[in-house]
Amino acid sequence: MPPSAAPSVGPQPASSPAAPWWKSAVAYQLYPRSFMDSDGDGIGDLRGILARLDYLQWLGVETIWLSPFYTSPQTDFGYDISGHFDVAPEYGTLADCRRLIDEVHGRGMKIVFDMVLNHTSIEHPWFQESRSSRQSPRRDFYLWRAGRRPGGGAPPNNWRSMLGGSGWHHDRATDEWYWASFLPFQPDLNYRNPAVKHAMLDVVRHWLREGVDGLRLDIFNAIYKDASFADNPFSLRPLPSEDNPDGFFQRALHTQNHPDTLAFARELRAVVDEFSHPPRFVVGEVFGATDVLREYCGAEGEGLNLVFLFKTLRTPFTAPAMRSLVAELEQAFPEPLCPTYVFSNHDRPRGIDRLGNDPARARLLAAFQLTVRGVPFLYYGDEIGLGHHHGMPREAARDPLAARFRNIPGWLVPAMRRRGILINRDECRSPMPWSAETHAGFSHAETPELWLPVHPDSPLINVASQRDDPGSVLSSYRRMLALRRRSLALSGGHLELLPPLADPARVLGFSRRHEDELVWVFLNFSAREAMLDLRTAPGGSLCSNLSDEQEPVRSRRVLAPWEAVVVF
Ligand code: NOJ
Ligand code: MG
């Protein structure tokens, strides 16, 4: 039966009884600090999220992923955890956290937490103990080595951190060096110490026991470093990229994508699978060539359930480029594996920025992401076409990366942004604009200052202004979410690229099939109209990303610029 285009009330994912629910999920990432402030301190919090669950349900996303809100000095805004079992006071209490889990579940929705397994904050009691003496029982919780050269004045080996520069940091108290894959205040845990692995798997089990439906794994590809501590070999690559972690003139041979990390993916999956009522999932933040990313999922799908595929961030928004991307991901992640589609997150330029901040293209992006086979990861604000906050002075940045990269000349920044690299991530973390009111309705703080300023376009680009406008970006997202939710073919069906039924230079077409339900999707990646030949169409009705009206299928249909249609 063709699904009606009118959005339904509850966001329950459409999923076939045979496939686990997470394969047909739509994930919505929210940055707790920036989503909604309930207590007027200018910082988003858990009660704020609770207050906006109605909105998320109305929108029709069913799986929300929260960036970390555990106890932390917030030097990297929660990706530096100092207490894994508690909530940072600015975000609320454990009781709020449990209420959030319950209320999300009460609405038939799912909740995913962030899990930073690779490192802790320097302020974590484990590290405090570890650094206190070479004899500390927790010394081996982290990676400590003596320096090289007489007197130990040089780092233990040539390994570079993911951000460039040595990842070794000298600690005066014990005159040894500790390793940090990311920033110096994020020391890496030593997973070769069974006590560490045990303790961190305990953290995983703890949150799954609390009812969390999935975990997003921060820089999972860095977990194991080679036990030999041998130097990394030379490479000609100046900078790493999503598909190749080599850079800063060395291969990341001993520091990333180590075979032991791939084995750990399977071990972790077994822990996750201990919780089967309902099933849970993990999604890994990993970087590497497509075949390496696939290895994380395991040959039989026995590794990480999903991995982020960041190739999307650099794929040109054209029909031929998107067709190759889909073909590549279909080949690399065939069923029962499942690709992911990511266009924005809390580290990257917002997807719409690459689309020239054009709402028409944002509506097409919504249609693509919500009709292609895979788990779409939306980032709060995408659904209203919230842009990047350009022109935030780097000197005043809250993001620790901005200070780390202070020597990068300003003229290079836009080019880096185009390559998907942000050196001031404040730009993509602006408070969610809910309305045209003070502080964009994000906070009732009486002070003029929020933790980050609202986007200057917030008076125009906000939820309230788009809610009832059928032509808005928000309406397109809601419409496409509703279509996907009601169609097993769209949410979890098989995908095949279609032979051209319109100009292939501009129009991408694919079919989705689940048992007897066959759906065709066409996306016009151009600013011009395109003629679509529907004489052999499998179904009788058609829905567009631009309208709530369902149309009968005719033999020819003109696609408007940046329009997408689904034929049922
Ligand atoms: C990746 C996270 O997405 C980023 O925000 C964080 O700064 C680093 N990992 C370090 O945890
Ligand atoms: Mg607050």
Coordinates of C-alpha atoms and ligand atoms in Angstrom, one line a residue:
M1 CA 0.0 0.0 0.0
P2 CA 1.5 3.4 -0.8
P3 CA 2.3 5.3 2.3
S4 CA 0.5 8.6 2.8
A5 CA 2.7 11.7 2.7
A6 CA 1.1 13.2 5.8
P7 CA 3.4 12.7 8.8
S8 CA 2.2 10.4 11.5
V9 CA 2.4 11.0 15.2
G10 CA 4.7 8.5 16.8
P11 CA 8.2 8.1 15.4
Q12 CA 8.5 4.3 15.6
P13 CA 11.0 3.2 13.0
A14 CA 9.6 1.0 10.2
S15 CA 11.5 -2.2 10.6
S16 CA 10.9 -5.7 9.2
P17 CA 10.7 -8.4 11.9
A18 CA 13.7 -10.1 10.4
A19 CA 16.1 -7.2 10.6
P20 CA 17.3 -5.5 13.8
W21 CA 15.7 -2.1 14.5
W22 CA 19.0 -0.2 14.3
K23 CA 19.4 -1.0 10.6
S24 CA 16.4 1.1 9.8
A25 CA 17.0 3.8 12.3
V26 CA 17.4 7.5 11.7
A27 CA 19.9 9.0 14.1
Y28 CA 19.7 12.6 15.2
Q29 CA 22.8 13.8 17.0
L30 CA 22.4 16.6 19.5
Y31 CA 25.1 18.5 21.2
P32 CA 23.7 18.8 24.8
R33 CA 25.5 22.1 25.4
S34 CA 23.7 23.7 22.5
F35 CA 20.3 22.1 22.2
M36 CA 18.2 23.7 24.9
D37 CA 19.0 25.5 28.2
S38 CA 16.3 24.9 30.8
D39 CA 17.8 26.7 33.8
G40 CA 19.0 29.9 32.2
D41 CA 22.8 29.5 32.8
G42 CA 23.4 29.8 29.0
I43 CA 24.4 26.1 28.7
G44 CA 22.1 23.5 27.3
D45 CA 21.2 20.7 29.6
L46 CA 19.3 17.4 30.0
R47 CA 16.1 19.0 31.2
G48 CA 16.3 21.2 28.1
I49 CA 16.4 18.1 26.0
L50 CA 13.5 16.6 27.9
A51 CA 11.5 19.7 27.2
R52 CA 12.2 19.3 23.5
L53 CA 11.3 15.6 23.1
D54 CA 7.9 16.6 21.9
Y55 CA 9.6 18.5 19.0
L56 CA 11.8 15.5 18.1
Q57 CA 8.8 13.2 18.2
W58 CA 6.8 15.7 16.0
L59 CA 9.8 15.8 13.6
G60 CA 9.8 12.1 13.3
V61 CA 13.3 11.1 14.3
E62 CA 13.4 8.1 16.6
T63 CA 17.0 7.6 17.6
I64 CA 18.8 10.4 19.4
W65 CA 22.5 10.4 20.0
L66 CA 23.8 12.7 22.7
S67 CA 27.4 14.0 22.7
P68 CA 29.0 13.3 26.2
F69 CA 27.5 14.9 29.3
Y70 CA 29.4 12.9 31.9
T71 CA 31.6 14.5 34.6
S72 CA 34.3 16.4 32.9
P73 CA 36.4 19.5 33.3
Q74 CA 34.9 20.4 29.8
T75 CA 38.3 21.3 28.3
D76 CA 37.1 19.4 25.2
F77 CA 33.4 19.8 26.2
G78 CA 32.9 16.3 27.5
Y79 CA 35.2 14.3 25.3
D80 CA 37.6 14.5 28.3
I81 CA 35.8 12.4 30.9
S82 CA 36.8 12.5 34.5
G83 CA 33.8 10.4 35.8
H84 CA 32.1 7.8 33.6
F85 CA 29.1 7.1 35.9
D86 CA 27.9 10.5 36.7
V87 CA 26.5 13.6 35.0
A88 CA 28.3 17.0 34.9
P89 CA 26.4 19.4 37.1
E90 CA 25.8 21.9 34.3
Y91 CA 23.9 19.3 32.5
G92 CA 21.8 18.0 35.4
T93 CA 21.7 14.9 37.6
L94 CA 21.6 11.2 37.2
A95 CA 17.9 11.4 38.0
D96 CA 17.5 13.7 34.9
C97 CA 19.5 11.2 32.9
R98 CA 17.3 8.3 33.9
R99 CA 14.2 10.3 33.3
L100 CA 15.5 11.1 29.8
I101 CA 16.1 7.4 29.0
D102 CA 12.6 6.6 30.3
E103 CA 10.8 9.4 28.5
V104 CA 12.6 8.6 25.2
H105 CA 11.5 5.0 25.5
G106 CA 8.0 6.0 26.6
R107 CA 7.6 7.7 23.2
G108 CA 8.8 4.6 21.3
M109 CA 12.1 6.3 20.6
K110 CA 15.7 5.2 21.2
I111 CA 18.7 6.8 22.9
V112 CA 22.4 6.5 22.1
F113 CA 25.2 7.8 24.4
D114 CA 28.7 8.7 23.4
M115 CA 31.5 6.5 24.7
V116 CA 35.0 7.7 24.9
L117 CA 36.9 4.5 25.3
N118 CA 40.3 5.6 24.0
H119 CA 41.2 8.2 26.6
T120 CA 40.1 10.0 29.8
S121 CA 40.6 13.5 31.0
I122 CA 43.9 14.3 32.7
E123 CA 41.7 15.0 35.8
H124 CA 40.3 11.4 35.9
P125 CA 41.2 9.9 39.3
W126 CA 42.9 7.0 37.4
F127 CA 45.3 9.4 35.7
Q128 CA 45.9 11.4 38.9
E129 CA 46.9 8.2 40.6
S130 CA 48.8 6.9 37.6
R131 CA 51.0 10.0 37.3
S132 CA 51.7 10.2 41.0
S133 CA 54.5 7.6 41.0
R134 CA 56.1 5.0 38.8
Q135 CA 55.0 2.5 41.5
S136 CA 51.4 3.5 41.5
P137 CA 49.1 0.5 41.1
R138 CA 47.4 2.5 38.3
R139 CA 50.6 3.4 36.5
D140 CA 49.9 0.9 33.8
F141 CA 46.4 2.2 33.2
Y142 CA 48.0 4.7 30.7
L143 CA 51.0 4.5 28.4
W144 CA 54.2 5.7 30.1
R145 CA 57.7 5.4 28.6
A146 CA 61.1 6.8 29.4
G147 CA 62.4 9.5 27.0
R148 CA 65.1 8.9 24.5
R149 CA 68.6 10.4 24.4
P150 CA 70.8 10.5 27.5
G151 CA 68.7 12.1 30.2
G152 CA 65.4 11.2 28.5
G153 CA 65.0 14.6 27.0
A154 CA 63.3 13.5 23.8
P155 CA 60.0 11.7 23.3
P156 CA 60.2 7.8 23.5
N157 CA 59.6 7.5 19.7
N158 CA 58.5 9.4 16.6
W159 CA 54.8 8.8 16.9
R160 CA 52.6 11.8 16.0
S161 CA 49.2 12.6 17.5
M162 CA 46.2 12.7 15.2
L163 CA 46.6 16.5 15.2
G164 CA 50.3 16.5 14.3
G165 CA 53.2 17.0 16.6
S166 CA 54.5 14.4 19.0
G167 CA 51.7 12.7 21.0
W168 CA 54.1 12.1 23.9
H169 CA 54.0 14.5 26.8
H170 CA 56.7 14.8 29.5
D171 CA 55.5 14.6 33.0
R172 CA 57.9 16.1 35.5
A173 CA 56.6 14.3 38.6
T174 CA 58.0 11.0 37.5
D175 CA 60.2 12.1 34.6
E176 CA 58.5 9.9 32.1
W177 CA 56.3 10.6 29.0
Y178 CA 52.6 9.7 28.5
W179 CA 50.9 9.1 25.2
A180 CA 47.8 11.0 24.0
S181 CA 46.4 10.3 20.5
F182 CA 44.4 13.6 20.5
L183 CA 45.0 16.6 22.8
P184 CA 47.6 16.5 25.6
F185 CA 44.9 16.6 28.3
Q186 CA 43.4 13.4 26.9
P187 CA 45.8 10.6 27.9
D188 CA 45.2 7.3 26.2
L189 CA 44.2 4.3 28.3
N190 CA 46.4 1.2 28.0
Y191 CA 44.1 -1.6 26.8
R192 CA 47.0 -4.1 27.0
N193 CA 46.4 -4.0 30.7
P194 CA 43.5 -6.4 31.4
A195 CA 42.3 -4.3 34.3
V196 CA 41.8 -1.3 32.0
K197 CA 39.9 -3.3 29.4
H198 CA 37.8 -4.8 32.2
A199 CA 37.1 -1.4 33.8
M200 CA 36.1 0.1 30.5
L201 CA 33.8 -2.8 29.4
D202 CA 32.2 -2.3 32.8
V203 CA 31.4 1.3 31.8
V204 CA 29.9 0.0 28.6
R205 CA 27.8 -2.6 30.5
H206 CA 26.8 0.0 33.0
W207 CA 25.1 2.3 30.5
L208 CA 23.6 -0.6 28.5
R209 CA 22.1 -1.9 31.8
E210 CA 20.7 1.6 32.4
G211 CA 18.8 1.1 29.2
V212 CA 20.8 2.9 26.6
D213 CA 20.1 1.6 23.1
G214 CA 23.4 2.2 21.5
L215 CA 26.8 3.7 21.9
R216 CA 28.8 6.0 19.6
L217 CA 32.5 5.2 20.0
D218 CA 34.9 8.1 19.9
I219 CA 38.2 7.7 17.9
F220 CA 37.8 3.9 18.1
N221 CA 40.6 3.4 15.6
A222 CA 43.2 4.6 18.0
I223 CA 42.5 2.2 20.9
Y224 CA 45.5 -0.1 20.5
K225 CA 49.0 1.1 19.9
D226 CA 51.7 -1.4 18.9
A227 CA 53.3 -3.1 21.8
S228 CA 56.8 -2.7 20.3
F229 CA 56.6 1.1 20.5
A230 CA 58.7 1.0 17.3
D231 CA 58.9 4.2 15.2
N232 CA 56.2 4.8 12.6
P233 CA 57.6 4.6 9.1
F234 CA 58.1 7.6 6.9
S235 CA 55.4 8.8 4.5
L236 CA 55.2 11.6 2.0
R237 CA 51.7 12.6 3.1
P238 CA 51.6 16.0 4.8
L239 CA 48.1 15.7 6.2
P240 CA 45.8 12.8 7.2
S241 CA 42.3 12.6 5.7
E242 CA 39.1 10.6 6.4
D243 CA 40.2 7.7 4.2
N244 CA 43.9 7.7 5.2
P245 CA 45.2 8.4 8.7
D246 CA 48.8 8.7 7.5
G247 CA 50.1 12.2 7.7
F248 CA 52.6 14.6 9.2
F249 CA 55.1 12.7 7.1
Q250 CA 54.6 9.3 8.7
R251 CA 52.4 6.2 8.3
A252 CA 50.1 5.7 11.3
L253 CA 51.2 2.0 11.2
H254 CA 51.6 1.6 15.0
T255 CA 49.2 4.2 16.2
Q256 CA 45.9 3.7 14.3
N257 CA 43.8 0.8 12.9
H258 CA 46.1 -1.7 14.6
P259 CA 45.0 -5.4 14.1
D260 CA 44.4 -5.6 17.9
T261 CA 41.8 -2.8 17.6
L262 CA 40.0 -4.7 14.9
A263 CA 40.0 -7.7 17.1
F264 CA 38.7 -5.6 20.0
A265 CA 35.8 -4.5 17.8
R266 CA 34.6 -8.1 17.8
E267 CA 35.1 -8.4 21.5
L268 CA 33.2 -5.3 22.2
R269 CA 30.3 -6.4 19.9
A270 CA 30.1 -9.6 22.0
V271 CA 29.6 -7.5 25.1
V272 CA 27.0 -5.4 23.4
D273 CA 25.2 -8.5 22.3
E274 CA 24.9 -9.7 25.9
F275 CA 22.0 -7.2 25.9
S276 CA 19.4 -8.4 23.5
H277 CA 16.1 -7.3 24.9
P278 CA 15.9 -5.0 22.9
P279 CA 19.1 -5.4 20.8
R280 CA 21.7 -2.7 21.1
F281 CA 24.3 -1.3 18.6
V282 CA 27.6 0.4 18.5
V283 CA 28.7 2.9 15.8
G284 CA 32.4 3.6 15.5
E285 CA 34.2 6.8 14.7
V286 CA 37.0 5.3 12.6
F287 CA 39.2 6.7 9.8
G288 CA 40.7 4.8 7.0
A289 CA 40.2 3.3 3.5
T290 CA 36.8 1.8 2.8
D291 CA 38.1 -1.7 3.1
V292 CA 39.6 -1.0 6.6
L293 CA 36.3 0.6 7.7
R294 CA 34.5 -2.5 6.6
E295 CA 36.9 -4.7 8.5
Y296 CA 35.7 -3.0 11.7
C297 CA 32.3 -4.5 11.0
G298 CA 33.8 -8.0 10.7
A299 CA 33.7 -10.4 7.8
E300 CA 30.3 -11.7 8.9
G301 CA 29.1 -8.6 10.6
E302 CA 30.3 -9.7 13.9
G303 CA 32.3 -6.5 14.7
L304 CA 31.0 -2.9 15.2
N305 CA 27.4 -2.8 14.0
L306 CA 28.0 0.4 12.1
V307 CA 30.9 2.7 11.3
F308 CA 30.8 6.4 10.3
L309 CA 31.6 6.8 6.6
F310 CA 33.0 10.3 6.3
K311 CA 33.6 10.1 2.6
T312 CA 30.2 11.9 2.2
L313 CA 31.8 15.0 3.6
R314 CA 34.0 15.4 0.6
T315 CA 31.8 14.1 -2.1
P316 CA 30.6 16.8 -4.6
F317 CA 26.9 17.3 -4.4
T318 CA 26.3 16.2 -8.0
A319 CA 24.4 13.2 -9.5
P320 CA 27.5 11.4 -10.9
A321 CA 29.5 11.9 -7.7
M322 CA 26.6 10.7 -5.5
R323 CA 26.0 7.8 -7.8
S324 CA 29.6 6.6 -7.4
L325 CA 29.4 7.1 -3.7
V326 CA 26.3 5.0 -3.4
A327 CA 27.8 2.3 -5.7
E328 CA 31.0 2.2 -3.7
L329 CA 29.2 2.0 -0.3
E330 CA 26.8 -0.7 -1.6
Q331 CA 29.7 -2.7 -2.8
A332 CA 31.7 -2.3 0.4
F333 CA 28.8 -2.7 2.8
P334 CA 26.5 -5.3 1.2
E335 CA 23.6 -6.7 3.1
P336 CA 23.5 -7.7 5.9
L337 CA 26.1 -4.9 6.5
C338 CA 24.7 -1.4 6.5
P339 CA 26.4 1.9 5.4
T340 CA 25.9 5.2 7.2
Y341 CA 25.4 8.6 5.7
V342 CA 26.9 11.6 7.5
F343 CA 26.9 15.2 6.3
S344 CA 27.5 17.1 9.5
N345 CA 28.6 16.6 13.1
H346 CA 30.0 18.5 16.0
D347 CA 33.5 18.5 14.5
R348 CA 32.8 19.2 10.9
P349 CA 31.5 22.0 8.7
R350 CA 27.8 21.8 8.6
G351 CA 26.5 20.0 5.4
I352 CA 24.6 23.0 4.2
D353 CA 27.7 25.1 4.2
R354 CA 29.0 23.1 1.3
L355 CA 25.7 23.5 -0.5
G356 CA 26.1 27.3 -0.5
N357 CA 23.5 27.6 2.3
D358 CA 20.9 27.0 -0.3
P359 CA 17.6 25.8 1.3
A360 CA 16.6 24.1 -2.0
R361 CA 19.7 22.0 -1.9
A362 CA 19.2 21.3 1.8
R363 CA 15.7 19.9 1.0
L364 CA 17.3 17.6 -1.6
L365 CA 20.0 16.5 0.9
A366 CA 17.2 15.5 3.2
A367 CA 15.6 13.5 0.5
F368 CA 18.8 11.8 -0.4
Q369 CA 19.9 11.0 3.1
L370 CA 16.4 9.6 4.0
T371 CA 15.9 7.4 0.9
V372 CA 19.3 5.8 0.4
R373 CA 20.0 2.5 2.0
G374 CA 21.9 3.0 5.3
V375 CA 21.6 4.7 8.6
P376 CA 21.4 8.5 8.2
F377 CA 23.0 10.6 10.9
L378 CA 21.4 14.0 11.1
Y379 CA 22.9 16.7 13.3
Y380 CA 20.7 19.1 15.2
G381 CA 19.9 22.2 13.1
D382 CA 20.3 20.4 9.8
E383 CA 16.6 20.0 9.7
I384 CA 16.1 23.8 9.5
G385 CA 19.1 24.5 7.3
L386 CA 21.1 26.1 10.1
G387 CA 24.3 27.3 8.6
H388 CA 27.8 27.5 9.8
H389 CA 28.6 30.3 12.1
H390 CA 31.4 32.0 10.2
G391 CA 33.5 34.8 11.5
M392 CA 33.8 33.6 15.1
P393 CA 37.1 35.1 16.2
R394 CA 39.6 32.3 16.7
E395 CA 41.2 34.1 19.6
A396 CA 37.9 34.0 21.6
A397 CA 37.2 30.3 20.7
R398 CA 36.0 27.9 23.3
D399 CA 37.1 24.9 21.2
P400 CA 40.6 23.8 22.3
L401 CA 41.5 22.9 18.7
A402 CA 41.5 26.6 17.8
A403 CA 44.3 27.3 20.3
R404 CA 46.1 24.2 19.1
F405 CA 46.0 25.5 15.6
R406 CA 46.5 29.2 16.3
N407 CA 49.5 29.3 13.9
I408 CA 47.5 28.3 10.9
P409 CA 47.2 31.4 8.8
G410 CA 43.6 32.7 8.4
W411 CA 43.7 32.5 4.6
L412 CA 44.1 28.7 4.8
V413 CA 41.0 28.3 6.9
P414 CA 38.3 28.4 4.2
A415 CA 40.3 25.9 2.0
M416 CA 40.5 23.6 5.0
R417 CA 36.8 24.0 5.7
R418 CA 36.1 23.0 2.1
R419 CA 38.0 19.8 2.7
G420 CA 35.9 19.1 5.8
I421 CA 38.4 20.2 8.4
L422 CA 37.4 22.7 11.0
I423 CA 39.9 24.3 13.3
N424 CA 37.4 26.2 15.3
R425 CA 34.6 23.8 15.9
D426 CA 32.6 26.5 17.7
E427 CA 31.4 27.3 14.2
C428 CA 29.2 24.2 14.0
R429 CA 28.1 24.2 17.6
S430 CA 25.8 27.3 17.8
P431 CA 22.8 27.1 20.0
M432 CA 19.7 25.6 18.4
P433 CA 17.5 28.4 17.1
W434 CA 14.0 27.6 18.3
S435 CA 12.4 31.0 17.6
A436 CA 13.0 34.6 16.9
E437 CA 12.9 35.4 20.6
T438 CA 15.8 36.5 22.8
H439 CA 18.7 34.0 22.6
A440 CA 16.8 32.3 19.7
G441 CA 14.5 30.7 22.3
F442 CA 17.4 28.5 23.4
S443 CA 17.8 30.0 26.9
H444 CA 16.0 32.4 29.2
A445 CA 19.4 33.6 30.5
E446 CA 19.3 37.2 31.6
T447 CA 22.9 37.8 30.8
P448 CA 23.7 38.7 27.2
E449 CA 26.3 35.8 27.1
L450 CA 25.5 32.2 26.3
W451 CA 28.2 29.6 26.2
L452 CA 28.4 30.3 22.5
P453 CA 26.6 33.1 20.7
V454 CA 23.6 32.3 18.6
H455 CA 23.9 32.2 14.9
P456 CA 23.2 35.7 13.4
D457 CA 20.6 34.3 11.0
S458 CA 18.6 32.8 13.9
P459 CA 15.9 35.5 13.7
L460 CA 15.0 34.1 10.3
I461 CA 16.2 30.5 10.4
N462 CA 14.5 28.9 13.4
V463 CA 12.0 26.1 14.2
A464 CA 9.1 28.4 14.9
S465 CA 9.4 30.2 11.5
Q466 CA 9.5 27.0 9.6
R467 CA 7.1 24.7 11.4
D468 CA 4.0 25.7 9.5
D469 CA 5.5 26.5 6.2
P470 CA 5.1 23.6 3.8
G471 CA 8.0 24.9 1.7
S472 CA 10.5 25.1 4.5
V473 CA 13.5 22.9 5.0
L474 CA 12.0 21.6 8.2
S475 CA 8.8 20.5 6.4
S476 CA 10.9 18.6 3.8
Y477 CA 12.8 16.8 6.6
R478 CA 9.6 16.0 8.4
R479 CA 7.9 14.8 5.1
M480 CA 10.8 12.6 4.1
L481 CA 11.1 11.2 7.7
A482 CA 7.4 10.3 7.5
L483 CA 7.7 8.6 4.1
R484 CA 10.7 6.6 5.3
R485 CA 9.1 5.5 8.5
R486 CA 6.1 4.1 6.7
S487 CA 7.9 2.2 4.0
L488 CA 9.9 -0.9 4.8
A489 CA 11.5 -0.6 1.3
L490 CA 12.8 2.9 2.1
S491 CA 13.8 2.3 5.7
G492 CA 15.6 -1.1 5.2
G493 CA 15.0 -2.5 1.7
H494 CA 17.5 -3.6 -0.9
L495 CA 19.0 -0.8 -3.1
E496 CA 19.7 -0.9 -6.8
L497 CA 20.9 1.9 -9.0
L498 CA 18.4 2.5 -11.9
P499 CA 19.4 2.8 -15.5
P500 CA 19.0 6.5 -16.6
L501 CA 15.3 7.6 -16.9
A502 CA 16.4 11.2 -17.0
D503 CA 19.7 13.0 -17.8
P504 CA 22.2 11.0 -15.7
A505 CA 24.5 14.0 -15.4
R506 CA 21.8 15.6 -13.3
V507 CA 19.5 13.0 -12.0
L508 CA 20.3 10.1 -9.7
G509 CA 17.8 7.2 -9.6
F510 CA 17.7 4.1 -7.5
S511 CA 15.1 1.5 -6.5
R512 CA 14.4 0.2 -3.0
R513 CA 12.8 -3.1 -2.5
H514 CA 11.5 -5.0 0.5
E515 CA 9.7 -8.2 -0.3
D516 CA 6.8 -7.1 -2.6
E517 CA 7.2 -3.4 -1.9
L518 CA 9.1 -1.7 -4.7
V519 CA 9.9 2.0 -4.6
W520 CA 11.8 4.2 -7.1
V521 CA 13.6 7.4 -6.0
F522 CA 14.8 10.1 -8.3
L523 CA 16.9 13.1 -7.2
N524 CA 17.5 16.1 -9.4
F525 CA 21.0 17.4 -8.4
S526 CA 20.7 20.5 -10.5
A527 CA 19.3 24.0 -10.6
R528 CA 17.4 23.2 -13.9
E529 CA 14.3 21.2 -14.6
A530 CA 14.8 17.6 -15.7
M531 CA 12.4 15.4 -17.6
L532 CA 11.7 12.0 -16.1
D533 CA 10.4 9.1 -18.1
L534 CA 8.1 7.1 -15.9
R535 CA 6.5 4.8 -18.5
T536 CA 7.9 1.7 -16.8
A537 CA 7.3 2.9 -13.2
P538 CA 6.4 0.2 -10.7
G539 CA 3.8 2.1 -8.8
G540 CA 0.9 4.4 -9.2
S541 CA 1.6 7.3 -6.9
L542 CA 4.3 9.7 -6.4
C543 CA 5.5 11.9 -3.5
S544 CA 7.9 14.8 -3.8
N545 CA 10.2 16.3 -1.1
L546 CA 8.5 19.7 -1.9
S547 CA 4.9 18.9 -1.2
D548 CA 2.6 17.0 1.0
E549 CA 0.2 16.1 -1.9
Q550 CA 0.4 12.7 -3.4
E551 CA 0.2 12.6 -7.2
P552 CA -0.8 9.9 -9.6
V553 CA 2.1 8.7 -11.8
R554 CA 2.0 9.9 -15.4
S555 CA 4.3 8.7 -18.2
R556 CA 6.4 11.9 -17.9
R557 CA 7.1 14.1 -15.0
V558 CA 9.2 17.3 -14.9
L559 CA 11.5 17.4 -11.9
A560 CA 11.8 20.9 -10.5
P561 CA 15.3 22.2 -9.7
W562 CA 16.7 20.2 -6.7
E563 CA 13.5 18.2 -6.5
A564 CA 13.3 14.6 -5.4
V565 CA 10.4 12.2 -6.0
V566 CA 9.5 8.8 -4.6
V567 CA 7.3 6.5 -6.8
F568 CA 5.3 3.9 -4.9
Ligands
NOJ1 C1 36.4 12.9 18.3 C2 35.2 13.8 18.8 O1 34.2 13.7 17.9 C3 35.8 15.1 19.0 O2 34.8 16.1 19.3 C4 36.8 15.0 20.1 O3 37.4 16.3 20.3 C5 37.9 14.0 19.8 N1 37.3 12.8 19.3 C6 38.6 13.6 21.1 O4 37.8 12.9 22.0
MG2 MG 21.5 25.1 31.5

